[in-house]
mmCIF file of C-alpha atoms and ligand atoms in Angstrom:
data_model
loop_
_atom_site.group_PDB
_atom_site.id
_atom_site.type_symbol
_atom_site.label_atom_id
_atom_site.label_comp_id
_atom_site.label_asym_id
_atom_site.label_seq_id
_atom_site.Cartn_x
_atom_site.Cartn_y
_atom_site.Cartn_z
ATOM 1 C CA UNK A 1 -0.005 -0.009 0.026
ATOM 2 C CA UNK A 2 1.496 3.288 -1.079
ATOM 3 C CA UNK A 3 1.941 5.635 1.899
ATOM 4 C CA UNK A 4 -1.233 5.515 4.032
ATOM 5 C CA UNK A 5 -2.007 8.852 5.635
ATOM 6 C CA UNK A 6 -2.158 9.077 9.479
ATOM 7 C CA UNK A 7 -5.834 10.028 10.001
ATOM 8 C CA UNK A 8 -8.614 7.509 9.311
ATOM 9 C CA UNK A 9 -12.380 7.623 9.605
ATOM 10 C CA UNK A 10 -13.708 4.916 11.889
ATOM 11 C CA UNK A 11 -17.296 4.448 13.031
ATOM 12 C CA UNK A 12 -18.406 8.026 13.317
ATOM 13 C CA UNK A 13 -15.203 10.015 13.842
ATOM 14 C CA UNK A 14 -11.637 10.711 12.747
ATOM 15 C CA UNK A 15 -8.949 8.722 14.603
ATOM 16 C CA UNK A 16 -5.260 8.133 14.310
ATOM 17 C CA UNK A 17 -4.746 4.937 12.268
ATOM 18 C CA UNK A 18 -3.299 3.082 15.267
ATOM 19 C CA UNK A 19 -6.521 3.622 17.232
ATOM 20 C CA UNK A 20 -8.883 2.198 14.653
ATOM 21 C CA UNK A 21 -9.301 -1.490 15.382
ATOM 22 C CA UNK A 22 -11.730 -4.209 14.450
ATOM 23 C CA UNK A 23 -12.185 -7.142 16.830
ATOM 24 C CA UNK A 24 -10.615 -10.502 15.936
ATOM 25 C CA UNK A 25 -14.040 -12.202 16.303
ATOM 26 C CA UNK A 26 -15.973 -9.921 14.046
ATOM 27 C CA UNK A 27 -17.569 -11.298 10.880
ATOM 28 C CA UNK A 28 -15.472 -8.789 8.906
ATOM 29 C CA UNK A 29 -12.355 -10.641 10.033
ATOM 30 C CA UNK A 30 -13.749 -14.162 10.189
ATOM 31 C CA UNK A 31 -15.578 -14.231 6.854
ATOM 32 C CA UNK A 32 -14.234 -11.198 4.955
ATOM 33 C CA UNK A 33 -17.801 -9.882 5.478
ATOM 34 C CA UNK A 34 -17.132 -6.274 4.461
ATOM 35 C CA UNK A 35 -17.813 -4.340 1.246
ATOM 36 C CA UNK A 36 -15.754 -1.469 -0.110
ATOM 37 C CA UNK A 37 -15.023 1.002 -2.784
ATOM 38 C CA UNK A 38 -11.952 3.065 -3.783
ATOM 39 C CA UNK A 39 -12.261 6.492 -5.346
ATOM 40 C CA UNK A 40 -9.736 9.204 -6.306
ATOM 41 C CA UNK A 41 -9.465 12.596 -4.721
ATOM 42 C CA UNK A 42 -7.741 15.029 -7.065
ATOM 43 C CA UNK A 43 -5.666 17.844 -5.625
ATOM 44 C CA UNK A 44 -5.282 20.884 -7.885
ATOM 45 C CA UNK A 45 -3.545 23.604 -5.925
ATOM 46 C CA UNK A 46 -5.730 24.237 -2.879
ATOM 47 C CA UNK A 47 -8.792 22.637 -4.473
ATOM 48 C CA UNK A 48 -9.718 19.026 -3.732
ATOM 49 C CA UNK A 49 -12.398 17.089 -5.522
ATOM 50 C CA UNK A 50 -13.663 13.514 -5.586
ATOM 51 C CA UNK A 51 -14.472 11.697 -8.865
ATOM 52 C CA UNK A 52 -17.960 10.142 -9.187
ATOM 53 C CA UNK A 53 -18.431 10.112 -5.416
ATOM 54 C CA UNK A 54 -22.193 9.651 -5.672
ATOM 55 C CA UNK A 55 -21.725 6.578 -7.885
ATOM 56 C CA UNK A 56 -19.176 5.133 -5.480
ATOM 57 C CA UNK A 57 -21.593 5.698 -2.601
ATOM 58 C CA UNK A 58 -24.416 4.106 -4.602
ATOM 59 C CA UNK A 59 -22.283 1.042 -5.351
ATOM 60 C CA UNK A 60 -21.467 0.740 -1.688
ATOM 61 C CA UNK A 61 -25.197 0.879 -0.812
ATOM 62 C CA UNK A 62 -25.961 -1.678 -3.514
ATOM 63 C CA UNK A 63 -23.149 -4.002 -2.367
ATOM 64 C CA UNK A 64 -24.658 -3.896 1.141
ATOM 65 C CA UNK A 65 -28.144 -4.518 -0.257
ATOM 66 C CA UNK A 66 -27.000 -7.531 -2.247
ATOM 67 C CA UNK A 67 -25.128 -9.027 0.727
ATOM 68 C CA UNK A 68 -27.892 -8.194 3.212
ATOM 69 C CA UNK A 69 -25.914 -5.660 5.305
ATOM 70 C CA UNK A 70 -29.116 -3.760 5.926
ATOM 71 C CA UNK A 71 -27.907 -1.509 8.704
ATOM 72 C CA UNK A 72 -25.727 0.598 6.339
ATOM 73 C CA UNK A 73 -28.442 2.367 4.437
ATOM 74 C CA UNK A 74 -30.448 2.759 7.670
ATOM 75 C CA UNK A 75 -27.556 4.816 9.095
ATOM 76 C CA UNK A 76 -25.830 6.414 6.089
ATOM 77 C CA UNK A 77 -26.964 8.907 3.485
ATOM 78 C CA UNK A 78 -24.889 10.341 0.668
ATOM 79 C CA UNK A 79 -24.769 13.655 2.551
ATOM 80 C CA UNK A 80 -23.275 11.947 5.635
ATOM 81 C CA UNK A 81 -20.798 10.129 3.421
ATOM 82 C CA UNK A 82 -19.745 13.356 1.696
ATOM 83 C CA UNK A 83 -19.272 15.082 5.086
ATOM 84 C CA UNK A 84 -17.153 12.156 6.381
ATOM 85 C CA UNK A 85 -14.981 12.083 3.235
ATOM 86 C CA UNK A 86 -14.489 15.882 3.385
ATOM 87 C CA UNK A 87 -13.493 15.682 7.063
ATOM 88 C CA UNK A 88 -11.058 12.811 6.406
ATOM 89 C CA UNK A 89 -9.357 14.513 3.453
ATOM 90 C CA UNK A 90 -9.182 17.892 5.265
ATOM 91 C CA UNK A 91 -7.562 16.289 8.331
ATOM 92 C CA UNK A 92 -4.916 14.529 6.190
ATOM 93 C CA UNK A 93 -4.301 17.605 4.047
ATOM 94 C CA UNK A 94 -2.783 15.820 0.967
ATOM 95 C CA UNK A 95 -0.735 17.934 -1.450
ATOM 96 C CA UNK A 96 -1.041 15.460 -4.338
ATOM 97 C CA UNK A 97 -3.745 13.105 -5.648
ATOM 98 C CA UNK A 98 -4.872 10.366 -3.279
ATOM 99 C CA UNK A 99 -7.159 7.382 -3.252
ATOM 100 C CA UNK A 100 -9.751 6.892 -0.537
ATOM 101 C CA UNK A 101 -10.767 3.363 0.422
ATOM 102 C CA UNK A 102 -14.170 3.259 2.136
ATOM 103 C CA UNK A 103 -15.268 0.001 3.702
ATOM 104 C CA UNK A 104 -18.404 -1.138 5.480
ATOM 105 C CA UNK A 105 -17.585 -3.926 7.919
ATOM 106 C CA UNK A 106 -19.934 -6.317 9.701
ATOM 107 C CA UNK A 107 -18.684 -5.448 13.124
ATOM 108 C CA UNK A 108 -20.430 -8.054 15.245
ATOM 109 C CA UNK A 109 -18.645 -10.827 17.075
ATOM 110 C CA UNK A 110 -19.377 -14.451 16.248
ATOM 111 C CA UNK A 111 -22.913 -14.138 14.999
ATOM 112 C CA UNK A 112 -22.320 -17.246 12.822
ATOM 113 C CA UNK A 113 -22.661 -17.104 9.067
ATOM 114 C CA UNK A 114 -25.524 -14.672 8.940
ATOM 115 C CA UNK A 115 -25.734 -11.009 8.180
ATOM 116 C CA UNK A 116 -29.164 -9.395 8.390
ATOM 117 C CA UNK A 117 -29.569 -6.960 11.249
ATOM 118 C CA UNK A 118 -25.877 -7.112 12.170
ATOM 119 C CA UNK A 119 -24.058 -3.988 13.330
ATOM 120 C CA UNK A 120 -21.927 -2.326 10.623
ATOM 121 C CA UNK A 121 -19.017 0.055 10.985
ATOM 122 C CA UNK A 122 -17.567 2.290 8.309
ATOM 123 C CA UNK A 123 -13.790 2.782 7.938
ATOM 124 C CA UNK A 124 -12.044 5.040 5.466
ATOM 125 C CA UNK A 125 -8.381 5.735 4.870
ATOM 126 C CA UNK A 126 -6.339 7.769 2.387
ATOM 127 C CA UNK A 127 -3.198 6.766 0.479
ATOM 128 C CA UNK A 128 -1.124 8.143 -2.336
ATOM 129 C CA UNK A 129 -2.698 7.673 -5.791
ATOM 130 C CA UNK A 130 -0.063 5.313 -7.200
ATOM 131 C CA UNK A 131 -1.358 3.134 -10.073
ATOM 132 C CA UNK A 132 -1.314 -0.603 -9.380
ATOM 133 C CA UNK A 133 -0.314 -1.495 -12.955
ATOM 134 C CA UNK A 134 2.224 -0.012 -15.468
ATOM 135 C CA UNK A 135 0.705 2.886 -17.383
ATOM 136 C CA UNK A 136 2.859 2.607 -20.503
ATOM 137 C CA UNK A 137 1.955 -0.922 -21.705
ATOM 138 C CA UNK A 138 1.072 -3.881 -19.534
ATOM 139 C CA UNK A 139 1.624 -7.562 -20.108
ATOM 140 C CA UNK A 140 -1.183 -9.890 -19.156
ATOM 141 C CA UNK A 141 -1.507 -13.622 -18.568
ATOM 142 C CA UNK A 142 -4.690 -15.698 -18.556
ATOM 143 C CA UNK A 143 -5.198 -17.069 -15.103
ATOM 144 C CA UNK A 144 -5.750 -20.734 -14.431
ATOM 145 C CA UNK A 145 -8.088 -19.538 -11.617
ATOM 146 C CA UNK A 146 -11.607 -18.858 -12.863
ATOM 147 C CA UNK A 147 -13.640 -15.754 -11.866
ATOM 148 C CA UNK A 148 -16.000 -16.451 -9.006
ATOM 149 C CA UNK A 149 -19.382 -16.608 -10.750
ATOM 150 C CA UNK A 150 -22.099 -14.063 -9.867
ATOM 151 C CA UNK A 151 -24.150 -17.073 -8.705
ATOM 152 C CA UNK A 152 -21.547 -17.874 -6.030
ATOM 153 C CA UNK A 153 -20.371 -14.459 -4.757
ATOM 154 C CA UNK A 154 -22.151 -11.587 -6.599
ATOM 155 C CA UNK A 155 -19.699 -9.889 -8.905
ATOM 156 C CA UNK A 156 -21.385 -6.496 -8.744
ATOM 157 C CA UNK A 157 -21.004 -6.430 -4.961
ATOM 158 C CA UNK A 158 -17.492 -5.398 -3.967
ATOM 159 C CA UNK A 159 -17.080 -7.925 -1.174
ATOM 160 C CA UNK A 160 -13.729 -8.106 0.624
ATOM 161 C CA UNK A 161 -13.778 -11.909 1.020
ATOM 162 C CA UNK A 162 -14.166 -12.369 -2.778
ATOM 163 C CA UNK A 163 -10.777 -10.727 -3.285
ATOM 164 C CA UNK A 164 -8.982 -13.933 -2.351
ATOM 165 C CA UNK A 165 -9.903 -14.911 -5.932
ATOM 166 C CA UNK A 166 -8.086 -11.777 -7.259
ATOM 167 C CA UNK A 167 -5.046 -12.355 -4.998
ATOM 168 C CA UNK A 168 -4.622 -15.938 -6.328
ATOM 169 C CA UNK A 169 -4.736 -14.746 -9.946
ATOM 170 C CA UNK A 170 -2.583 -11.631 -9.526
ATOM 171 C CA UNK A 171 0.138 -13.479 -7.542
ATOM 172 C CA UNK A 172 0.379 -16.215 -10.188
ATOM 173 C CA UNK A 173 0.641 -13.590 -12.920
ATOM 174 C CA UNK A 174 3.401 -11.740 -11.079
ATOM 175 C CA UNK A 175 5.238 -14.999 -10.293
ATOM 176 C CA UNK A 176 5.173 -15.801 -14.049
ATOM 177 C CA UNK A 177 6.659 -12.380 -14.850
ATOM 178 C CA UNK A 178 3.452 -10.629 -15.987
ATOM 179 C CA UNK A 179 1.813 -7.468 -14.722
ATOM 180 C CA UNK A 180 -1.663 -8.860 -14.050
ATOM 181 C CA UNK A 181 -4.091 -11.701 -14.772
ATOM 182 C CA UNK A 182 -7.064 -12.100 -17.116
ATOM 183 C CA UNK A 183 -9.935 -13.945 -15.483
ATOM 184 C CA UNK A 184 -12.118 -16.203 -17.589
ATOM 185 C CA UNK A 185 -15.530 -17.475 -16.550
ATOM 186 C CA UNK A 186 -16.456 -21.183 -16.320
ATOM 187 C CA UNK A 187 -17.222 -21.273 -20.051
ATOM 188 C CA UNK A 188 -13.862 -19.700 -20.994
ATOM 189 C CA UNK A 189 -15.144 -16.202 -21.785
ATOM 190 C CA UNK A 190 -13.178 -13.163 -20.733
ATOM 191 C CA UNK A 191 -14.349 -11.400 -17.512
ATOM 192 C CA UNK A 192 -11.857 -8.850 -16.228
ATOM 193 C CA UNK A 193 -8.501 -8.478 -14.489
ATOM 194 C CA UNK A 194 -7.797 -8.981 -10.810
ATOM 195 C CA UNK A 195 -8.944 -5.394 -10.100
ATOM 196 C CA UNK A 196 -9.783 -3.739 -13.419
ATOM 197 C CA UNK A 197 -12.174 -4.094 -16.359
ATOM 198 C CA UNK A 198 -10.948 -4.950 -19.818
ATOM 199 C CA UNK A 199 -11.684 -3.488 -23.269
ATOM 200 C CA UNK A 200 -10.542 -4.347 -26.775
ATOM 201 C CA UNK A 201 -10.823 -2.578 -30.119
ATOM 202 C CA UNK A 202 -11.485 -4.398 -33.421
ATOM 203 C CA UNK A 203 -12.216 -2.663 -36.684
ATOM 204 C CA UNK A 204 -12.866 0.638 -34.847
ATOM 205 C CA UNK A 205 -15.465 -0.890 -32.420
ATOM 206 C CA UNK A 206 -14.827 -0.725 -28.712
ATOM 207 C CA UNK A 207 -15.802 -4.046 -27.126
ATOM 208 C CA UNK A 208 -16.068 -5.019 -23.449
ATOM 209 C CA UNK A 209 -17.724 -7.888 -21.554
ATOM 210 C CA UNK A 210 -21.234 -6.881 -20.536
ATOM 211 C CA UNK A 211 -22.294 -6.565 -16.901
ATOM 212 C CA UNK A 212 -23.727 -10.115 -16.884
ATOM 213 C CA UNK A 213 -20.285 -11.609 -17.606
ATOM 214 C CA UNK A 214 -19.252 -12.027 -13.894
ATOM 215 C CA UNK A 215 -17.551 -8.653 -13.766
ATOM 216 C CA UNK A 216 -17.558 -5.750 -11.350
ATOM 217 C CA UNK A 217 -19.672 -2.933 -12.823
ATOM 218 C CA UNK A 218 -16.665 -0.645 -12.774
ATOM 219 C CA UNK A 219 -17.208 3.082 -12.446
ATOM 220 C CA UNK A 220 -14.327 3.846 -14.814
ATOM 221 C CA UNK A 221 -15.702 1.231 -17.242
ATOM 222 C CA UNK A 222 -18.963 3.232 -17.306
ATOM 223 C CA UNK A 223 -16.970 6.482 -17.649
ATOM 224 C CA UNK A 224 -15.035 5.159 -20.668
ATOM 225 C CA UNK A 225 -18.207 3.878 -22.328
ATOM 226 C CA UNK A 226 -19.774 7.328 -21.963
ATOM 227 C CA UNK A 227 -16.661 9.093 -23.290
ATOM 228 C CA UNK A 228 -16.380 6.671 -26.196
ATOM 229 C CA UNK A 229 -20.004 7.337 -27.192
ATOM 230 C CA UNK A 230 -19.234 11.106 -27.030
ATOM 231 C CA UNK A 231 -16.227 10.535 -29.333
ATOM 232 C CA UNK A 232 -18.519 8.779 -31.812
ATOM 233 C CA UNK A 233 -16.800 5.448 -31.268
ATOM 234 C CA UNK A 234 -19.024 2.378 -31.871
ATOM 235 C CA UNK A 235 -19.400 0.377 -28.634
ATOM 236 C CA UNK A 236 -20.388 -3.235 -28.054
ATOM 237 C CA UNK A 237 -20.987 -4.753 -24.589
ATOM 238 C CA UNK A 238 -21.078 -8.506 -25.138
ATOM 239 C CA UNK A 239 -19.445 -11.871 -24.431
ATOM 240 C CA UNK A 240 -15.761 -11.845 -25.384
ATOM 241 C CA UNK A 241 -13.683 -14.860 -26.342
ATOM 242 C CA UNK A 242 -10.082 -15.014 -25.140
ATOM 243 C CA UNK A 243 -8.789 -15.377 -28.715
ATOM 244 C CA UNK A 244 -10.350 -12.028 -29.614
ATOM 245 C CA UNK A 245 -7.749 -10.432 -27.337
ATOM 246 C CA UNK A 246 -4.990 -12.187 -29.304
ATOM 247 C CA UNK A 247 -6.074 -10.555 -32.574
ATOM 248 C CA UNK A 248 -7.343 -7.229 -31.228
ATOM 249 C CA UNK A 249 -6.162 -3.943 -32.708
ATOM 250 C CA UNK A 250 -5.968 -2.501 -29.174
ATOM 251 C CA UNK A 251 -6.539 -3.759 -25.628
ATOM 252 C CA UNK A 252 -6.711 -1.598 -22.500
ATOM 253 C CA UNK A 253 -7.984 -1.818 -18.939
ATOM 254 C CA UNK A 254 -9.870 0.584 -16.678
ATOM 255 C CA UNK A 255 -10.132 1.052 -12.926
ATOM 256 C CA UNK A 256 -9.675 3.588 -10.180
ATOM 257 C CA UNK A 257 -6.278 2.151 -9.260
ATOM 258 C CA UNK A 258 -5.397 1.040 -12.802
ATOM 259 C CA UNK A 259 -6.409 4.217 -14.661
ATOM 260 C CA UNK A 260 -6.926 3.723 -18.423
ATOM 261 C CA UNK A 261 -3.930 1.612 -19.135
ATOM 262 C CA UNK A 262 -2.835 0.096 -22.456
ATOM 263 C CA UNK A 263 -2.050 -3.607 -22.825
ATOM 264 C CA UNK A 264 0.805 -4.581 -25.147
ATOM 265 C CA UNK A 265 0.961 -8.353 -24.594
ATOM 266 C CA UNK A 266 -1.510 -11.135 -23.820
ATOM 267 C CA UNK A 267 -0.225 -14.652 -23.143
ATOM 268 C CA UNK A 268 3.040 -14.029 -24.963
ATOM 269 C CA UNK A 269 1.308 -12.541 -28.047
ATOM 270 C CA UNK A 270 2.115 -8.916 -28.882
ATOM 271 C CA UNK A 271 -0.936 -6.659 -29.113
ATOM 272 C CA UNK A 272 -1.107 -3.664 -31.470
ATOM 273 C CA UNK A 273 2.584 -3.934 -32.375
ATOM 274 C CA UNK A 274 3.465 -3.330 -28.735
ATOM 275 C CA UNK A 275 2.322 0.299 -28.747
ATOM 276 C CA UNK A 276 -0.758 1.913 -27.154
ATOM 277 C CA UNK A 277 -3.304 2.348 -29.965
ATOM 278 C CA UNK A 278 -5.117 5.579 -31.004
ATOM 279 C CA UNK A 279 -8.512 4.835 -29.435
ATOM 280 C CA UNK A 280 -6.780 3.866 -26.161
ATOM 281 C CA UNK A 281 -4.821 7.117 -26.265
ATOM 282 C CA UNK A 282 -7.931 9.206 -26.955
ATOM 283 C CA UNK A 283 -9.933 7.603 -24.150
ATOM 284 C CA UNK A 284 -7.020 7.763 -21.702
ATOM 285 C CA UNK A 285 -6.705 11.498 -22.392
ATOM 286 C CA UNK A 286 -10.435 12.133 -22.068
ATOM 287 C CA UNK A 287 -10.590 10.087 -18.844
ATOM 288 C CA UNK A 288 -7.622 11.982 -17.371
ATOM 289 C CA UNK A 289 -9.314 15.272 -18.151
ATOM 290 C CA UNK A 290 -12.688 14.128 -16.778
ATOM 291 C CA UNK A 291 -11.127 13.318 -13.425
ATOM 292 C CA UNK A 292 -10.148 16.966 -12.900
ATOM 293 C CA UNK A 293 -12.695 19.045 -14.714
ATOM 294 C CA UNK A 294 -16.424 18.873 -14.258
ATOM 295 C CA UNK A 295 -18.290 19.025 -17.499
ATOM 296 C CA UNK A 296 -21.970 18.377 -18.132
ATOM 297 C CA UNK A 297 -21.704 14.947 -16.438
ATOM 298 C CA UNK A 298 -21.535 16.214 -12.882
ATOM 299 C CA UNK A 299 -18.805 13.698 -12.063
ATOM 300 C CA UNK A 300 -16.578 15.982 -9.960
ATOM 301 C CA UNK A 301 -17.516 16.835 -6.369
ATOM 302 C CA UNK A 302 -15.547 19.600 -4.617
ATOM 303 C CA UNK A 303 -14.661 18.648 -1.047
ATOM 304 C CA UNK A 304 -15.178 21.533 1.301
HETATM 305 N N1 PMP B 401 -12.988 -5.164 -11.386
HETATM 306 C C1 PMP B 401 -12.562 -5.454 -10.146
HETATM 307 C C2 PMP B 401 -12.571 -6.860 -9.651
HETATM 308 C C3 PMP B 401 -12.104 -4.445 -9.322
HETATM 309 O O1 PMP B 401 -11.660 -4.703 -8.059
HETATM 310 C C4 PMP B 401 -12.084 -3.112 -9.798
HETATM 311 C C5 PMP B 401 -11.513 -1.982 -8.939
HETATM 312 N N2 PMP B 401 -12.476 -1.475 -8.094
HETATM 313 C C6 PMP B 401 -12.533 -2.860 -11.085
HETATM 314 C C7 PMP B 401 -12.991 -3.920 -11.844
HETATM 315 C C8 PMP B 401 -12.639 -1.437 -11.628
HETATM 316 O O2 PMP B 401 -13.679 -0.752 -10.979
HETATM 317 P P1 PMP B 401 -13.661 0.847 -10.808
HETATM 318 O O3 PMP B 401 -13.557 1.391 -12.174
HETATM 319 O O4 PMP B 401 -14.995 1.103 -10.174
HETATM 320 O O5 PMP B 401 -12.495 1.185 -9.963
#
C-alpha cells in the first residue's frame, strides 16, 4: 500500500490509524464480510475534488443491499458520506492526488454465518494515488483460476472476502513475470483483471464484456463507455472470447487504481505492435481530463 495517511475515519469519527481497530471475532475478520469502494481525490492547488463520489456511494449501498448488510443504508446517506470524506481529506491535508478506500464492515462478534440486522461500521483511509499496474503498456496472462461466478459471490457487490480470488490470480501472474491476470468465466469467456475491467478494439469498435459476464460494474468502465460514445466510437458490450484479445487492434484496462492503461501483450502474443493504440490514447486522455474538470456529467464533487 502506497503511503497511508495518518488520520482515518472509523465508526463516526476521525482517529489516528493506530486507534482504529476491528475485533478478531468480528464477521469482517472471520468471513471477509465487508464491502468497499476506492475512489480518487484530485488535488489541484488548494482545491480538492472527488471523482464520481455519488456513484461510489451508490455502489457501496448496492453492495450492502446484495449481501444483506441492511444497517448501512439505515444509518448512512450520501450527505453523511460526503461530510465524512471531506472531514477525512481535510484532516490529512494531501498535497497530491490520493485514493480513498471506504469499507463497510460487519462489526459483530461471532454471529455465525448470517448478516441481516448485524451492526456495521464504516472505515475510510487515504493513500497516495499510485497506479497498481504499469501505465505505458502492460503484459497480461490468462489465469488458471476462474472468476467467481455471480451465482456464487455476486460480482457486482465489492465484497472483501471475494478478493482472495483476485489475490490468487494476480500473484500467479506476477510469479510468471506478468503485470496482471485475465480472469475467464467457467465457459472460458473473458471477464476482467484482478482489479480492473478490460476493453478491446477491433475494426474501430470498442468491445467489453457486458455486466452479466461475472464482472464488477466498474465506475471507470462506465466512464469510458460514456466518453467513447461522445467521441462517436461504436461500442459493443457482449461476451468476449479469449482469442479475440490475441487478434485485437488494441486492448486496455480501466479502474480507479489502474487508470486507463494500455495492454501490449496477452499470453506472450504482442498486441497492437506493442504500442498503445489511437482509441486507447484518446480515451485515456479524455478520462484523465474528466477526473479533474467537471463538464456536463456532474462527475466531480468539490470537497469543502
Ligand atoms: N474489477 C474489479 C474486480 C475491481 O476490483 C475493480 C476496482 N475497483 C474494477 C473492476 C474497476 O472498478 P472501478 O472502475 O470502479 O474502480
